Amino acid sequence: MRKINLWIILFLITGIFSCKNTKISAPAPVYPVPTQQQLDWHKLETYAFIHFTTNTFTGKEWGYGDESPAIFNPSELNAEQWVKTIKDAGLKAVILTCKHHDGFVLWPSKYTPHSVAASPYKNGKGDIVKEVSEACKKYGLKFGIYLSPWDRNRGDYGTPSYVDYYRMQLRELFENYGPVFEMWFDGANGGDGFYGGKNEKRKIDGKTFYDWPKTIELVRGLEPNILFFSDAGPDIRWVGNERGIAGSTNWNNISRDTLYAGKSGIENLLNTGNESGVNWVPAEVDVSIRPGWFYHKEEDDKVKTPEQLFDIYLTSVGRGSNLLLNIPPDRRGLIHENDVKALLGWRKLLNERFSKNLAQNALAITNSNFSKKLTSGNLTDGNHESYWAAKKGSQSADITIKLSGKYLVSYVEIQENIALGQRVKAFEVTFFENNQWVKKAEGTTIGYKRILKITPTETDKIRITIKDSKAEPVLSEVKVW
Ligand code: FUL
């Protein structure tokens, strides 16, 4: 009996000590923090959007809904060419417009005759959702779905039976083509259309008509790890423009109840987030490689150049957002040669400009550390999972990176360990140049990743000064290119 008591006492003592240790071994999170699914999503950084429907054959951007499926006839469609090109460009996933506003669906749905089954494509035996989702599996890319809520073909659009139809199609998609990593809910809603031959204008109340909470619950039941994108989240928010630009201040924080799909005038809020927002809803930057979302021959010479795509990378991924780059297949059903060239050229630029991390294993000196474990060495170990934190309770810090010699530096990349919440509010980057410290860049937020473009400068010492932070700064990596 006495022996057992002793064991209990010993157990309690070790318990108290280890509790104490876990308490001080990591900084307390600053809420909100991302879910595991959101954390995994941040790591994707770049992925592709594919817009393809009857619009590709009519030259429109928004089909009216009266297009005959007979015009949908891609002669050489090759989903593997799409996915392989996207993979070669370094992108990690594909989101496909399974249905755009015109209502034509790219899979043989049980619930509508207005589909690929009524088209000449493979004599009505084709299934483009299947072909793309299978190509994604083959090439190791994630697959996502866009199913336009606004449907200009359906006669019952605007009535409750339409919402049932929409949900049945979601069920059909998720049961047959999963796993699906992201569901993209479009904000364009209501207006004129074919509507089963009525050719009229229909208005819906974007806030109530679709009863989104119920739809989201249905989809989560089918795909528990799904992330929902919309103007208003709940998991990922729109960035507020289609030009490829996240706010230079970009909080993942925002309060969901300040948003709902269709609300106008909130583009600035979506673009920057809100420092005191209570939810983690990161911004996704959607932009097309061409002026339009769909392929139009007359835009063949307006494909964004590798340099333009590189700039977009800096204003999206480089500002802590993910980039959803639209690449629309042409009438043959192939990604056009000009787009392939631009994509591979862009990848080459990224590989060249971010090939040698000059800070890898470099000495990092910080003016404070949270603990022996969360020390400055973690900043340059090339491991995103390890991190450094400043002294408990501090709201500023200095980090000096000593390079192994003098190098021409063009970019500085900083990452916060966002698992513990987004903290940094103001920072500055200075280089040691001609025997003095010279300011090269400054910023507000950092988030998952911040890339700062610097006028190329020779230096052997770089300092990052965190000037203001919600709580002790917690960074996972500093890279120098
Ligand atoms: C918008 C749509 O109206 C465009 O056609 C496109 O699909 C874009 C990604 O979203 O809201």
Tab-separated table of C-alpha atoms and ligand atoms in Angstrom:
chain	number	residue	atom	x	y	z
A	1	MET	CA	0.000	0.000	0.000
A	2	ARG	CA	2.798	2.421	0.994
A	3	LYS	CA	4.608	1.555	-2.207
A	4	ILE	CA	1.541	2.478	-4.227
A	5	ASN	CA	1.218	5.823	-2.380
A	6	LEU	CA	4.818	6.626	-3.153
A	7	TRP	CA	4.230	5.946	-6.814
A	8	ILE	CA	1.197	8.191	-6.802
A	9	ILE	CA	3.186	11.014	-5.170
A	10	LEU	CA	6.014	10.588	-7.682
A	11	PHE	CA	3.519	10.582	-10.531
A	12	LEU	CA	1.912	13.787	-9.269
A	13	ILE	CA	5.247	15.542	-8.875
A	14	THR	CA	6.377	14.662	-12.415
A	15	GLY	CA	2.944	15.713	-13.607
A	16	ILE	CA	3.265	19.119	-11.983
A	17	PHE	CA	6.731	19.608	-13.455
A	18	SER	CA	5.804	18.513	-16.949
A	19	CYS	CA	2.683	20.697	-16.792
A	20	LYS	CA	4.854	23.610	-15.842
A	21	ASN	CA	7.181	22.779	-18.678
A	22	THR	CA	4.448	22.528	-21.317
A	23	LYS	CA	3.078	25.806	-20.052
A	24	ILE	CA	6.285	27.628	-20.740
A	25	SER	CA	7.496	25.556	-23.682
A	26	ALA	CA	5.387	27.400	-26.271
A	27	PRO	CA	3.931	30.879	-26.522
A	28	ALA	CA	0.197	31.051	-25.910
A	29	PRO	CA	-1.774	31.254	-29.163
A	30	VAL	CA	-3.122	34.617	-30.255
A	31	TYR	CA	-6.655	33.889	-31.399
A	32	PRO	CA	-8.062	33.249	-33.940
A	33	VAL	CA	-5.816	30.450	-35.167
A	34	PRO	CA	-6.224	28.381	-38.349
A	35	THR	CA	-7.713	24.894	-38.335
A	36	GLN	CA	-5.456	22.039	-39.441
A	37	GLN	CA	-7.250	22.079	-42.825
A	38	GLN	CA	-6.540	25.789	-43.218
A	39	LEU	CA	-2.904	25.279	-42.239
A	40	ASP	CA	-2.559	22.595	-44.911
A	41	TRP	CA	-4.291	24.924	-47.374
A	42	HIS	CA	-1.803	27.760	-46.703
A	43	LYS	CA	1.005	25.397	-47.661
A	44	LEU	CA	-0.471	24.860	-51.138
A	45	GLU	CA	0.309	28.488	-52.072
A	46	THR	CA	-0.558	28.215	-55.792
A	47	TYR	CA	-3.190	26.288	-57.732
A	48	ALA	CA	-5.150	26.521	-60.945
A	49	PHE	CA	-8.684	27.504	-61.855
A	50	ILE	CA	-10.189	26.016	-65.006
A	51	HIS	CA	-13.089	27.795	-66.703
A	52	PHE	CA	-14.611	25.678	-69.447
A	53	THR	CA	-18.200	25.458	-70.709
A	54	THR	CA	-20.350	26.446	-73.689
A	55	ASN	CA	-18.873	29.959	-73.309
A	56	THR	CA	-15.652	28.547	-74.745
A	57	PHE	CA	-17.607	27.932	-77.967
A	58	THR	CA	-19.799	31.054	-78.018
A	59	GLY	CA	-17.102	33.532	-77.070
A	60	LYS	CA	-19.124	34.796	-74.109
A	61	GLU	CA	-18.034	35.294	-70.520
A	62	TRP	CA	-21.484	34.771	-69.030
A	63	GLY	CA	-23.680	32.407	-71.033
A	64	TYR	CA	-27.360	33.382	-71.067
A	65	GLY	CA	-28.484	29.815	-70.368
A	66	ASP	CA	-30.081	29.110	-73.752
A	67	GLU	CA	-26.945	27.679	-75.387
A	68	SER	CA	-27.543	24.399	-77.153
A	69	PRO	CA	-25.358	21.540	-75.831
A	70	ALA	CA	-24.776	20.738	-79.518
A	71	ILE	CA	-22.176	23.528	-79.680
A	72	PHE	CA	-20.046	21.951	-76.973
A	73	ASN	CA	-17.599	19.941	-79.024
A	74	PRO	CA	-13.951	20.022	-77.962
A	75	SER	CA	-12.224	18.051	-80.690
A	76	GLU	CA	-9.027	17.085	-78.881
A	77	LEU	CA	-9.873	17.406	-75.194
A	78	ASN	CA	-7.094	16.018	-73.075
A	79	ALA	CA	-7.505	16.544	-69.340
A	80	GLU	CA	-4.058	15.071	-68.760
A	81	GLN	CA	-2.526	17.838	-70.873
A	82	TRP	CA	-4.244	20.381	-68.583
A	83	VAL	CA	-3.166	18.733	-65.367
A	84	LYS	CA	0.353	17.919	-66.497
A	85	THR	CA	0.895	21.519	-67.668
A	86	ILE	CA	-0.422	22.784	-64.346
A	87	LYS	CA	1.867	20.436	-62.466
A	88	ASP	CA	4.873	21.382	-64.574
A	89	ALA	CA	4.119	25.019	-63.711
A	90	GLY	CA	4.508	24.041	-60.049
A	91	LEU	CA	0.847	24.457	-59.100
A	92	LYS	CA	-0.578	22.109	-56.483
A	93	ALA	CA	-4.288	21.729	-57.265
A	94	VAL	CA	-7.066	22.350	-59.781
A	95	ILE	CA	-10.504	23.897	-59.246
A	96	LEU	CA	-12.857	23.126	-62.134
A	97	THR	CA	-16.010	25.047	-63.124
A	98	CYS	CA	-18.283	22.008	-63.100
A	99	LYS	CA	-21.113	24.460	-63.836
A	100	HIS	CA	-20.875	28.162	-64.640
A	101	HIS	CA	-23.740	30.696	-64.630
A	102	ASP	CA	-25.120	29.344	-67.956
A	103	GLY	CA	-26.106	26.113	-66.176
A	104	PHE	CA	-24.417	23.638	-68.564
A	105	VAL	CA	-22.799	20.890	-66.504
A	106	LEU	CA	-19.565	19.119	-67.363
A	107	TRP	CA	-20.625	15.736	-66.011
A	108	PRO	CA	-23.610	13.552	-66.981
A	109	SER	CA	-25.821	14.639	-64.090
A	110	LYS	CA	-28.939	12.641	-63.280
A	111	TYR	CA	-30.717	15.881	-62.466
A	112	THR	CA	-30.549	17.872	-65.701
A	113	PRO	CA	-30.535	17.169	-69.430
A	114	HIS	CA	-28.464	20.340	-69.896
A	115	SER	CA	-25.127	18.589	-69.697
A	116	VAL	CA	-22.190	17.122	-71.528
A	117	ALA	CA	-24.340	13.997	-72.067
A	118	ALA	CA	-26.417	15.981	-74.579
A	119	SER	CA	-23.334	17.231	-76.433
A	120	PRO	CA	-21.379	15.725	-79.317
A	121	TYR	CA	-18.344	15.382	-77.044
A	122	LYS	CA	-17.531	11.653	-77.062
A	123	ASN	CA	-21.029	11.142	-78.484
A	124	GLY	CA	-22.565	12.111	-75.185
A	125	LYS	CA	-20.474	9.555	-73.285
A	126	GLY	CA	-17.932	12.051	-71.949
A	127	ASP	CA	-17.504	13.127	-68.347
A	128	ILE	CA	-15.087	16.022	-67.958
A	129	VAL	CA	-15.355	16.179	-64.159
A	130	LYS	CA	-14.267	12.545	-64.055
A	131	GLU	CA	-11.457	13.057	-66.537
A	132	VAL	CA	-10.059	16.037	-64.625
A	133	SER	CA	-10.437	14.516	-61.168
A	134	GLU	CA	-8.739	11.320	-62.348
A	135	ALA	CA	-5.908	13.211	-64.017
A	136	CYS	CA	-5.432	15.076	-60.724
A	137	LYS	CA	-5.149	11.781	-58.877
A	138	LYS	CA	-2.681	10.480	-61.443
A	139	TYR	CA	-0.437	13.564	-61.181
A	140	GLY	CA	-0.816	14.024	-57.422
A	141	LEU	CA	-2.753	17.292	-57.503
A	142	LYS	CA	-5.709	18.173	-55.305
A	143	PHE	CA	-9.103	18.621	-56.915
A	144	GLY	CA	-11.651	21.342	-56.190
A	145	ILE	CA	-15.143	22.175	-57.374
A	146	TYR	CA	-16.859	25.351	-58.582
A	147	LEU	CA	-20.618	24.948	-58.942
A	148	SER	CA	-22.241	28.267	-59.761
A	149	PRO	CA	-25.228	28.933	-57.526
A	150	TRP	CA	-26.640	31.337	-60.105
A	151	ASP	CA	-28.112	29.263	-62.945
A	152	ARG	CA	-29.524	31.084	-65.957
A	153	ASN	CA	-30.748	27.871	-67.585
A	154	ARG	CA	-33.054	26.486	-64.895
A	155	GLY	CA	-36.717	27.347	-65.045
A	156	ASP	CA	-37.033	27.061	-61.276
A	157	TYR	CA	-34.146	29.391	-60.421
A	158	GLY	CA	-35.294	31.608	-57.574
A	159	THR	CA	-37.714	29.029	-56.096
A	160	PRO	CA	-37.045	26.475	-53.313
A	161	SER	CA	-36.934	23.554	-55.761
A	162	TYR	CA	-33.843	25.098	-57.348
A	163	VAL	CA	-32.005	24.971	-54.030
A	164	ASP	CA	-32.901	21.250	-53.791
A	165	TYR	CA	-31.540	20.769	-57.323
A	166	TYR	CA	-28.318	22.583	-56.411
A	167	ARG	CA	-27.865	20.408	-53.333
A	168	MET	CA	-28.540	17.184	-55.245
A	169	GLN	CA	-25.848	18.131	-57.696
A	170	LEU	CA	-23.431	18.829	-54.893
A	171	ARG	CA	-24.175	15.401	-53.461
A	172	GLU	CA	-23.661	13.835	-56.885
A	173	LEU	CA	-20.315	15.572	-57.300
A	174	PHE	CA	-18.989	14.831	-53.836
A	175	GLU	CA	-20.097	11.204	-53.928
A	176	ASN	CA	-18.598	10.482	-57.322
A	177	TYR	CA	-15.553	12.652	-57.820
A	178	GLY	CA	-13.935	13.174	-54.441
A	179	PRO	CA	-11.814	13.783	-52.530
A	180	VAL	CA	-12.432	17.515	-52.949
A	181	PHE	CA	-10.181	19.945	-51.112
A	182	GLU	CA	-12.014	23.215	-51.821
A	183	MET	CA	-15.513	24.237	-52.813
A	184	TRP	CA	-15.795	27.565	-54.607
A	185	PHE	CA	-19.065	29.448	-54.172
A	186	ASP	CA	-19.409	32.256	-56.618
A	187	GLY	CA	-20.783	35.622	-55.597
A	188	ALA	CA	-22.531	36.532	-58.889
A	189	ASN	CA	-26.227	36.020	-58.282
A	190	GLY	CA	-29.425	36.785	-60.125
A	191	GLY	CA	-30.163	38.918	-63.157
A	192	ASP	CA	-31.548	38.244	-66.581
A	193	GLY	CA	-31.416	34.835	-68.186
A	194	PHE	CA	-33.149	32.116	-70.171
A	195	TYR	CA	-34.723	30.452	-67.106
A	196	GLY	CA	-36.382	27.590	-68.972
A	197	GLY	CA	-37.616	29.858	-71.751
A	198	LYS	CA	-39.027	32.663	-69.617
A	199	ASN	CA	-36.269	35.067	-70.702
A	200	GLU	CA	-36.660	37.390	-67.779
A	201	LYS	CA	-34.868	39.041	-64.907
A	202	ARG	CA	-34.817	37.238	-61.573
A	203	LYS	CA	-33.708	38.660	-58.292
A	204	ILE	CA	-32.860	36.624	-55.245
A	205	ASP	CA	-31.917	37.641	-51.736
A	206	GLY	CA	-28.295	36.535	-51.596
A	207	LYS	CA	-28.380	36.382	-47.836
A	208	THR	CA	-31.333	34.013	-47.410
A	209	PHE	CA	-32.230	32.306	-50.699
A	210	TYR	CA	-29.644	29.525	-50.707
A	211	ASP	CA	-29.713	28.796	-46.967
A	212	TRP	CA	-25.950	28.294	-47.049
A	213	PRO	CA	-25.561	26.905	-43.525
A	214	LYS	CA	-27.676	23.896	-44.515
A	215	THR	CA	-25.779	23.372	-47.781
A	216	ILE	CA	-22.448	23.632	-46.004
A	217	GLU	CA	-23.565	21.109	-43.417
A	218	LEU	CA	-24.593	18.709	-46.187
A	219	VAL	CA	-21.217	18.996	-47.920
A	220	ARG	CA	-19.246	18.719	-44.679
A	221	GLY	CA	-21.146	15.497	-44.014
A	222	LEU	CA	-19.814	14.147	-47.306
A	223	GLU	CA	-16.337	15.689	-47.122
A	224	PRO	CA	-15.343	16.587	-43.558
A	225	ASN	CA	-12.049	18.226	-44.560
A	226	ILE	CA	-13.541	20.515	-47.189
A	227	LEU	CA	-12.748	24.231	-47.202
A	228	PHE	CA	-15.409	26.637	-48.428
A	229	PHE	CA	-14.475	29.695	-50.399
A	230	SER	CA	-16.894	32.554	-50.944
A	231	ASP	CA	-16.996	36.330	-50.652
A	232	ALA	CA	-17.783	35.643	-47.037
A	233	GLY	CA	-15.882	32.443	-46.270
A	234	PRO	CA	-16.541	30.650	-43.981
A	235	ASP	CA	-13.076	29.090	-44.468
A	236	ILE	CA	-11.467	31.165	-47.224
A	237	ARG	CA	-12.458	34.660	-48.304
A	238	TRP	CA	-12.339	36.489	-51.627
A	239	VAL	CA	-9.514	39.019	-51.817
A	240	GLY	CA	-11.834	41.774	-53.083
A	241	ASN	CA	-10.497	42.104	-56.662
A	242	GLU	CA	-9.691	39.936	-59.680
A	243	ARG	CA	-6.381	41.637	-60.496
A	244	GLY	CA	-4.126	39.402	-58.443
A	245	ILE	CA	-3.508	41.793	-55.559
A	246	ALA	CA	-3.805	41.055	-51.866
A	247	GLY	CA	-3.523	43.952	-49.442
A	248	SER	CA	0.017	44.911	-48.450
A	249	THR	CA	-1.603	44.739	-45.034
A	250	ASN	CA	-3.216	41.336	-45.079
A	251	TRP	CA	-4.744	39.918	-41.912
A	252	ASN	CA	-6.098	36.413	-41.950
A	253	ASN	CA	-8.373	37.744	-39.249
A	254	ILE	CA	-11.808	39.022	-40.131
A	255	SER	CA	-15.186	38.764	-38.402
A	256	ARG	CA	-17.491	36.589	-40.478
A	257	ASP	CA	-20.551	38.448	-39.304
A	258	THR	CA	-19.293	41.593	-41.060
A	259	LEU	CA	-19.557	39.778	-44.402
A	260	TYR	CA	-22.029	37.901	-46.503
A	261	ALA	CA	-21.985	36.946	-50.150
A	262	GLY	CA	-23.331	39.644	-52.404
A	263	LYS	CA	-22.808	42.514	-49.990
A	264	SER	CA	-21.214	45.375	-51.862
A	265	GLY	CA	-18.666	47.901	-50.691
A	266	ILE	CA	-16.636	45.497	-48.614
A	267	GLU	CA	-13.835	44.950	-51.119
A	268	ASN	CA	-11.326	46.894	-49.031
A	269	LEU	CA	-12.162	44.939	-45.919
A	270	LEU	CA	-11.794	41.664	-47.847
A	271	ASN	CA	-8.495	42.875	-49.273
A	272	THR	CA	-6.826	43.646	-45.960
A	273	GLY	CA	-8.768	41.633	-43.401
A	274	ASN	CA	-9.200	43.167	-39.999
A	275	GLU	CA	-6.588	43.161	-37.265
A	276	SER	CA	-9.192	42.608	-34.582
A	277	GLY	CA	-11.360	40.173	-36.568
A	278	VAL	CA	-12.386	37.173	-34.502
A	279	ASN	CA	-12.284	34.483	-37.225
A	280	TRP	CA	-9.427	33.014	-39.273
A	281	VAL	CA	-10.559	33.463	-42.896
A	282	PRO	CA	-7.519	33.840	-45.190
A	283	ALA	CA	-7.789	35.572	-48.568
A	284	GLU	CA	-7.479	33.694	-51.851
A	285	VAL	CA	-6.359	35.671	-54.895
A	286	ASP	CA	-8.241	34.634	-58.059
A	287	VAL	CA	-6.969	36.044	-61.317
A	288	SER	CA	-6.933	34.882	-64.930
A	289	ILE	CA	-3.867	34.357	-67.091
A	290	ARG	CA	-5.926	36.035	-69.859
A	291	PRO	CA	-8.211	39.075	-69.764
A	292	GLY	CA	-11.286	36.790	-69.649
A	293	TRP	CA	-12.075	33.805	-67.460
A	294	PHE	CA	-12.940	31.764	-70.559
A	295	TYR	CA	-10.835	31.149	-73.644
A	296	HIS	CA	-11.310	33.606	-76.524
A	297	LYS	CA	-9.161	33.338	-79.609
A	298	GLU	CA	-8.813	37.115	-79.873
A	299	GLU	CA	-7.029	37.080	-76.522
A	300	ASP	CA	-4.290	34.691	-77.655
A	301	ASP	CA	-1.829	37.562	-77.707
A	302	LYS	CA	-2.990	38.909	-74.341
A	303	VAL	CA	-1.775	36.057	-72.180
A	304	LYS	CA	0.059	37.436	-69.145
A	305	THR	CA	3.809	37.278	-69.504
A	306	PRO	CA	6.060	35.334	-67.111
A	307	GLU	CA	7.115	38.691	-65.584
A	308	GLN	CA	3.495	39.737	-65.034
A	309	LEU	CA	2.753	36.379	-63.432
A	310	PHE	CA	5.819	36.778	-61.266
A	311	ASP	CA	4.575	40.181	-60.052
A	312	ILE	CA	1.206	38.603	-59.253
A	313	TYR	CA	3.017	35.909	-57.289
A	314	LEU	CA	4.638	38.641	-55.199
A	315	THR	CA	1.335	40.433	-54.561
A	316	SER	CA	-0.491	37.216	-53.644
A	317	VAL	CA	1.725	34.484	-52.188
A	318	GLY	CA	4.265	37.159	-51.276
A	319	ARG	CA	1.601	38.848	-49.143
A	320	GLY	CA	0.457	35.752	-47.303
A	321	SER	CA	-2.425	34.725	-49.598
A	322	ASN	CA	-2.865	31.776	-51.916
A	323	LEU	CA	-2.936	32.291	-55.672
A	324	LEU	CA	-5.730	30.711	-57.737
A	325	LEU	CA	-4.554	31.235	-61.301
A	326	ASN	CA	-7.160	30.697	-64.017
A	327	ILE	CA	-5.993	28.828	-67.135
A	328	PRO	CA	-8.899	28.352	-69.572
A	329	PRO	CA	-8.662	25.537	-72.142
A	330	ASP	CA	-9.367	26.444	-75.763
A	331	ARG	CA	-11.955	25.089	-78.212
A	332	ARG	CA	-9.839	22.046	-78.955
A	333	GLY	CA	-9.996	21.224	-75.253
A	334	LEU	CA	-6.300	21.939	-74.731
A	335	ILE	CA	-4.382	24.572	-72.820
A	336	HIS	CA	-3.237	26.833	-75.614
A	337	GLU	CA	0.456	26.912	-76.571
A	338	ASN	CA	0.772	30.579	-75.548
A	339	ASP	CA	-0.521	29.843	-72.073
A	340	VAL	CA	1.753	26.805	-71.716
A	341	LYS	CA	4.721	28.949	-72.692
A	342	ALA	CA	3.799	31.693	-70.218
A	343	LEU	CA	3.283	29.202	-67.405
A	344	LEU	CA	6.577	27.417	-67.940
A	345	GLY	CA	8.373	30.744	-68.344
A	346	TRP	CA	6.904	31.881	-65.041
A	347	ARG	CA	8.019	28.668	-63.313
A	348	LYS	CA	11.509	29.182	-64.705
A	349	LEU	CA	11.620	32.706	-63.245
A	350	LEU	CA	10.465	31.433	-59.856
A	351	ASN	CA	13.067	28.671	-59.921
A	352	GLU	CA	15.828	31.060	-60.937
A	353	ARG	CA	14.983	33.858	-58.526
A	354	PHE	CA	14.286	31.620	-55.558
A	355	SER	CA	16.886	28.942	-56.154
A	356	LYS	CA	19.586	29.625	-53.583
A	357	ASN	CA	18.503	30.586	-50.105
A	358	LEU	CA	21.491	32.584	-48.865
A	359	ALA	CA	20.213	32.394	-45.307
A	360	GLN	CA	20.127	28.594	-45.212
A	361	ASN	CA	22.053	27.570	-42.065
A	362	ALA	CA	23.327	31.135	-41.671
A	363	LEU	CA	23.906	32.482	-38.187
A	364	ALA	CA	20.806	34.228	-36.863
A	365	ILE	CA	21.211	36.475	-33.835
A	366	THR	CA	18.141	37.630	-31.959
A	367	ASN	CA	17.931	40.106	-29.091
A	368	SER	CA	15.675	37.737	-27.159
A	369	ASN	CA	14.491	34.159	-27.193
A	370	PHE	CA	11.407	32.588	-25.701
A	371	SER	CA	13.322	29.512	-24.577
A	372	LYS	CA	16.376	27.441	-25.390
A	373	LYS	CA	14.306	25.306	-27.707
A	374	LEU	CA	12.628	28.153	-29.576
A	375	THR	CA	15.920	29.751	-30.404
A	376	SER	CA	17.183	31.797	-33.340
A	377	GLY	CA	18.762	28.802	-35.094
A	378	ASN	CA	15.255	27.675	-36.030
A	379	LEU	CA	14.905	30.681	-38.306
A	380	THR	CA	17.495	29.520	-40.797
A	381	ASP	CA	17.269	25.744	-40.568
A	382	GLY	CA	15.097	25.479	-43.687
A	383	ASN	CA	12.463	23.648	-41.647
A	384	HIS	CA	9.087	25.340	-41.658
A	385	GLU	CA	7.908	23.323	-38.678
A	386	SER	CA	10.539	24.585	-36.247
A	387	TYR	CA	10.228	28.186	-35.076
A	388	TRP	CA	11.731	30.960	-33.017
A	389	ALA	CA	9.813	33.086	-30.562
A	390	ALA	CA	10.890	36.265	-28.812
A	391	LYS	CA	10.877	36.651	-25.042
A	392	LYS	CA	7.488	36.070	-23.427
A	393	GLY	CA	5.462	39.238	-23.312
A	394	SER	CA	7.663	41.182	-25.742
A	395	GLN	CA	6.054	43.027	-28.629
A	396	SER	CA	9.162	43.770	-30.633
A	397	ALA	CA	12.399	42.043	-31.590
A	398	ASP	CA	15.567	42.253	-33.645
A	399	ILE	CA	16.864	39.463	-35.847
A	400	THR	CA	20.218	39.736	-37.559
A	401	ILE	CA	21.189	37.215	-40.216
A	402	LYS	CA	24.895	36.913	-40.948
A	403	LEU	CA	25.455	35.590	-44.442
A	404	SER	CA	28.551	33.530	-45.189
A	405	GLY	CA	29.975	36.405	-47.251
A	406	LYS	CA	28.873	39.383	-49.315
A	407	TYR	CA	26.047	38.587	-51.732
A	408	LEU	CA	23.763	40.502	-54.032
A	409	VAL	CA	20.356	40.238	-52.353
A	410	SER	CA	17.053	40.853	-54.182
A	411	TYR	CA	14.369	39.282	-51.982
A	412	VAL	CA	13.812	38.703	-48.291
A	413	GLU	CA	11.183	36.187	-47.278
A	414	ILE	CA	9.731	35.980	-43.755
A	415	GLN	CA	7.243	33.487	-42.364
A	416	GLU	CA	5.249	33.658	-39.177
A	417	ASN	CA	4.334	30.454	-37.410
A	418	ILE	CA	0.640	31.078	-38.009
A	419	ALA	CA	-0.411	27.969	-36.081
A	420	LEU	CA	-0.067	30.276	-33.055
A	421	GLY	CA	-2.013	33.117	-34.701
A	422	GLN	CA	-1.015	36.130	-36.757
A	423	ARG	CA	0.894	38.621	-34.616
A	424	VAL	CA	3.240	41.005	-36.377
A	425	LYS	CA	1.815	44.489	-37.019
A	426	ALA	CA	4.881	46.410	-38.196
A	427	PHE	CA	8.405	45.494	-39.275
A	428	GLU	CA	11.394	46.825	-41.128
A	429	VAL	CA	14.265	45.252	-43.089
A	430	THR	CA	17.695	46.869	-43.045
A	431	PHE	CA	20.919	45.824	-44.769
A	432	PHE	CA	24.454	46.449	-43.611
A	433	GLU	CA	25.857	48.448	-46.496
A	434	ASN	CA	28.994	50.625	-46.620
A	435	ASN	CA	29.505	50.178	-42.884
A	436	GLN	CA	26.048	51.317	-41.887
A	437	TRP	CA	22.535	49.964	-41.544
A	438	VAL	CA	20.294	51.097	-44.394
A	439	LYS	CA	16.532	50.622	-44.477
A	440	LYS	CA	15.494	48.551	-47.489
A	441	ALA	CA	11.869	47.694	-46.864
A	442	GLU	CA	9.132	48.020	-44.331
A	443	GLY	CA	5.769	46.452	-43.893
A	444	THR	CA	2.848	45.809	-41.610
A	445	THR	CA	1.661	42.187	-41.624
A	446	ILE	CA	3.696	39.047	-42.362
A	447	GLY	CA	1.361	36.044	-42.021
A	448	TYR	CA	2.111	32.704	-43.652
A	449	LYS	CA	4.654	34.250	-46.027
A	450	ARG	CA	5.876	37.736	-46.858
A	451	ILE	CA	8.273	38.291	-49.731
A	452	LEU	CA	9.915	41.707	-49.981
A	453	LYS	CA	11.462	42.796	-53.226
A	454	ILE	CA	14.648	44.754	-52.632
A	455	THR	CA	16.613	46.848	-55.094
A	456	PRO	CA	19.499	44.384	-55.562
A	457	THR	CA	22.118	45.266	-52.965
A	458	GLU	CA	25.387	43.676	-51.849
A	459	THR	CA	25.449	42.861	-48.188
A	460	ASP	CA	26.611	40.308	-45.649
A	461	LYS	CA	24.212	41.218	-42.816
A	462	ILE	CA	20.471	41.609	-42.862
A	463	ARG	CA	18.352	42.799	-39.975
A	464	ILE	CA	14.654	42.328	-39.482
A	465	THR	CA	13.212	44.577	-36.828
A	466	ILE	CA	9.792	43.683	-35.565
A	467	LYS	CA	8.493	47.035	-34.414
A	468	ASP	CA	5.076	46.011	-33.203
A	469	SER	CA	3.371	42.715	-32.563
A	470	LYS	CA	0.172	41.600	-30.812
A	471	ALA	CA	2.250	39.351	-28.547
A	472	GLU	CA	5.776	37.921	-28.625
A	473	PRO	CA	6.711	37.524	-32.330
A	474	VAL	CA	6.851	33.903	-33.498
A	475	LEU	CA	8.612	33.290	-36.821
A	476	SER	CA	9.260	29.977	-38.505
A	477	GLU	CA	11.682	30.953	-41.274
A	478	VAL	CA	13.700	33.754	-42.824
A	479	LYS	CA	14.999	33.262	-46.358
A	480	VAL	CA	17.197	35.507	-48.435
A	481	TRP	CA	17.537	35.338	-52.198
B	1	FUL	C1	-17.046	35.600	-60.992
B	1	FUL	C2	-17.820	35.047	-62.178
B	1	FUL	O1	-18.924	35.863	-62.495
B	1	FUL	C3	-16.841	34.971	-63.313
B	1	FUL	O2	-17.428	34.579	-64.508
B	1	FUL	C4	-15.749	33.991	-62.892
B	1	FUL	O3	-16.278	32.693	-62.761
B	1	FUL	C5	-15.108	34.449	-61.583
B	1	FUL	C6	-14.073	33.506	-61.067
B	1	FUL	O4	-16.079	34.649	-60.604
B	1	FUL	O5	-17.821	35.941	-59.937
